[in-house]
XYZ file of C-alpha atoms in Angstrom:
251
model
C 49.121 176.603 -198.046
C 51.575 174.263 -199.708
C 51.919 170.557 -198.923
C 55.088 168.610 -199.775
C 55.113 164.822 -199.550
C 58.377 163.794 -197.895
C 57.479 160.160 -197.364
C 54.556 158.097 -198.630
C 55.740 154.623 -197.686
C 55.753 152.331 -194.675
C 58.177 150.414 -192.486
C 59.095 148.287 -195.524
C 61.902 150.145 -197.359
C 61.585 150.817 -201.090
C 63.640 153.095 -203.357
C 60.580 155.126 -204.330
C 58.998 155.792 -200.942
C 60.433 157.055 -197.681
C 58.505 156.682 -194.450
C 55.769 159.078 -193.404
C 56.527 162.780 -193.538
C 54.415 165.706 -194.753
C 55.442 169.370 -194.690
C 52.790 172.083 -194.681
C 53.889 175.661 -195.348
C 51.583 178.558 -194.550
C 52.114 182.192 -193.564
C 55.843 181.636 -193.325
C 55.425 178.707 -190.933
C 56.782 175.218 -191.580
C 54.646 172.537 -189.948
C 55.737 168.912 -190.207
C 53.334 166.009 -189.759
C 55.344 162.903 -188.849
C 59.030 162.382 -189.528
C 59.689 158.736 -190.324
C 63.061 157.508 -191.534
C 64.016 159.035 -194.874
C 61.828 162.126 -194.450
C 64.742 164.357 -193.463
C 66.695 163.301 -196.541
C 63.678 164.062 -198.726
C 63.652 167.613 -197.324
C 67.214 168.032 -198.557
C 66.270 166.639 -201.975
C 63.385 169.123 -202.179
C 65.652 172.009 -201.130
C 63.528 172.537 -198.017
C 65.800 173.553 -195.114
C 65.068 171.496 -192.006
C 66.292 174.531 -190.071
C 63.006 176.271 -190.959
C 60.751 173.752 -189.190
C 58.623 175.438 -186.512
C 56.262 172.689 -185.397
C 56.324 168.900 -185.571
C 53.167 166.856 -184.996
C 53.671 163.125 -184.399
C 50.679 160.860 -185.057
C 52.106 157.909 -183.101
C 55.483 156.592 -182.056
C 56.007 153.707 -184.467
C 59.468 154.083 -186.066
C 58.159 154.681 -189.582
C 56.488 157.849 -188.281
C 59.057 159.186 -185.821
C 62.520 157.716 -186.521
C 64.004 160.852 -188.124
C 63.126 163.016 -185.130
C 66.399 162.049 -183.431
C 68.511 162.974 -186.503
C 66.588 166.260 -186.762
C 67.351 167.210 -183.165
C 70.990 166.214 -183.551
C 71.376 168.196 -186.783
C 69.818 171.300 -185.231
C 72.156 171.066 -182.250
C 75.425 170.335 -184.028
C 75.185 172.022 -187.446
C 78.520 173.826 -187.801
C 77.304 176.536 -190.201
C 73.911 177.288 -188.675
C 72.824 178.243 -185.189
C 69.134 177.921 -184.538
C 67.610 180.513 -182.225
C 63.863 180.184 -182.802
C 61.772 177.792 -180.766
C 61.019 174.257 -181.949
C 57.856 172.615 -180.657
C 57.292 168.874 -181.025
C 53.819 167.598 -180.165
C 52.796 163.966 -179.956
C 50.012 161.727 -178.667
C 49.470 160.733 -175.022
C 52.635 159.127 -173.692
C 54.891 161.117 -176.016
C 56.821 162.789 -173.199
C 57.769 159.385 -171.788
C 58.833 158.301 -175.264
C 61.121 161.322 -175.564
C 62.485 160.789 -172.049
C 63.475 157.273 -173.113
C 65.071 158.650 -176.286
C 67.059 161.111 -174.179
C 68.381 158.256 -172.032
C 69.407 156.366 -175.163
C 70.975 159.256 -177.096
C 71.910 161.633 -174.281
C 73.597 164.921 -175.109
C 73.405 164.277 -178.822
C 69.766 165.374 -178.798
C 68.944 166.933 -175.409
C 69.502 170.360 -173.867
C 70.155 172.477 -176.942
C 71.711 175.674 -175.645
C 71.038 177.904 -178.627
C 67.263 177.499 -179.044
C 64.167 176.654 -176.947
C 62.880 173.097 -177.425
C 59.377 172.216 -176.230
C 58.170 168.601 -176.059
C 54.415 168.395 -175.548
C 51.517 165.969 -175.614
C 48.377 166.825 -177.511
C 45.298 167.536 -175.413
C 41.655 168.318 -176.051
C 42.569 171.965 -176.405
C 43.445 172.972 -179.973
C 46.956 174.100 -180.832
C 47.225 177.535 -182.376
C 49.901 178.372 -184.914
C 49.366 181.879 -186.212
C 46.003 181.859 -187.966
C 45.892 178.067 -188.006
C 44.175 175.821 -185.479
C 45.167 172.164 -185.127
C 43.066 169.525 -183.377
C 43.777 165.858 -182.754
C 41.363 162.938 -183.139
C 41.986 159.424 -181.756
C 42.510 156.903 -184.539
C 41.952 153.125 -184.716
C 45.565 151.959 -184.772
C 48.004 151.941 -181.875
C 46.214 152.748 -178.609
C 47.597 156.314 -178.604
C 47.517 157.042 -182.338
C 45.946 160.312 -183.450
C 45.120 162.127 -186.658
C 45.375 165.886 -187.084
C 42.975 168.431 -188.540
C 44.333 171.871 -189.407
C 41.944 174.739 -190.055
C 43.380 177.872 -191.625
C 41.094 180.779 -192.547
C 38.626 179.010 -194.892
C 40.763 175.942 -195.642
C 40.931 172.551 -193.914
C 43.721 169.983 -194.160
C 43.290 166.624 -192.423
C 45.868 163.867 -191.930
C 44.917 160.444 -190.625
C 48.301 159.013 -189.683
C 47.698 155.258 -189.421
C 44.147 154.096 -188.817
C 41.526 151.522 -189.554
C 37.904 152.469 -190.259
C 36.272 154.332 -187.360
C 33.799 157.135 -186.697
C 36.610 159.450 -185.604
C 38.365 159.398 -188.968
C 35.135 160.493 -190.660
C 34.909 163.410 -188.219
C 38.582 164.161 -188.830
C 38.228 164.608 -192.591
C 34.644 165.919 -192.755
C 34.370 168.643 -195.427
C 38.164 168.930 -195.608
C 39.603 170.681 -198.642
C 42.384 168.098 -198.638
C 42.192 164.788 -196.768
C 45.425 162.798 -196.569
C 44.444 159.213 -195.754
C 46.570 156.132 -195.381
C 45.864 153.298 -197.826
C 48.157 150.497 -196.759
C 46.811 147.238 -198.166
C 44.685 145.832 -201.019
C 41.076 145.067 -200.212
C 41.699 141.322 -200.330
C 44.538 141.665 -197.791
C 42.899 143.991 -195.264
C 44.694 144.334 -191.936
C 43.338 145.715 -188.676
C 44.507 149.232 -187.926
C 44.972 150.172 -191.580
C 42.826 151.159 -194.563
C 42.223 149.589 -197.952
C 41.166 151.530 -201.076
C 37.470 150.735 -200.639
C 37.576 151.704 -196.968
C 39.318 154.978 -197.788
C 36.750 155.661 -200.500
C 33.826 155.079 -198.155
C 35.367 157.387 -195.548
C 35.879 160.144 -198.125
C 32.332 159.700 -199.422
C 30.775 159.779 -195.951
C 32.897 162.766 -194.905
C 32.304 164.658 -198.160
C 35.869 165.912 -198.370
C 36.773 167.842 -201.508
C 40.037 166.128 -202.421
C 41.463 162.806 -201.265
C 45.192 162.098 -201.248
C 46.193 158.498 -200.556
C 49.480 157.577 -198.893
C 51.306 155.012 -196.699
C 51.592 152.268 -199.318
C 53.079 148.845 -198.696
C 54.992 147.507 -201.742
C 52.141 145.311 -202.986
C 50.040 148.473 -203.472
C 52.187 149.797 -206.325
C 50.205 147.854 -208.931
C 46.775 148.255 -207.344
C 44.591 150.763 -209.283
C 43.692 152.711 -206.164
C 42.291 155.764 -207.967
C 39.828 153.608 -209.919
C 38.766 151.564 -206.895
C 38.227 154.667 -204.785
C 36.619 156.526 -207.692
C 33.885 153.896 -207.951
C 32.812 154.918 -204.435
C 33.884 158.530 -204.001
C 33.049 161.091 -206.732
C 35.587 163.720 -205.658
C 39.188 164.225 -206.685
C 41.468 161.358 -205.678
C 45.199 160.867 -206.158
C 47.875 158.399 -205.114
C 50.744 160.520 -203.785
C 54.460 160.024 -204.407
C 57.480 161.300 -202.533
C 58.306 164.927 -203.392
C 54.862 165.675 -204.820
C 53.785 169.253 -204.049
C 50.191 170.442 -203.671
C 49.018 174.053 -203.461
C 45.839 174.577 -201.488
């Protein structure tokens, strides 16, 4: 498995960080977790063809997690030198179909009814999603009322992604014993905000869940000078790293 960070920022634009986007490659599959604005451009910078994407999992429908989905669908439909034929499946939280219906009304034929490839828009359910040898489950997170995190199990490896969340029991279950846990870490501890995590909160979650490696993401600009690895490391004894756009991790 290989993880590429396409976007580690938030709704506040900065030159260094695009909005949320994380590409997982395994067994020839390309699985994208969130596609906020700037993520598609980062794929081009990393020489990762967006045409190869098989599955997209959306954690919630805030623009910084989903805004580049429309450009992706338009590019796949109208690329003049490439004709997609394989199926694209986009899976989101409860209410996602209505969200995409509204997007279709707004953007019309630019994104809907691709003739050359099957497009499936689905909502996550209690049943796990299977992608080859991988199994993906969703857990409700403490953010927007329909926000979810995703846990992918592949052979003997586990990757967990929180999306946006505040502290909750479900996020501990999500990342329990994960080989790699990708947790948001939006604000400093002295500026905590409901629905998001601070370094100490992320550290306590990682400690309680006993994950093997903790990657921190989704940073607001004031976090750039916060020593997140040290703060988390005082609580959690495992490996911890602040991610940056275009970082690559082999698992």
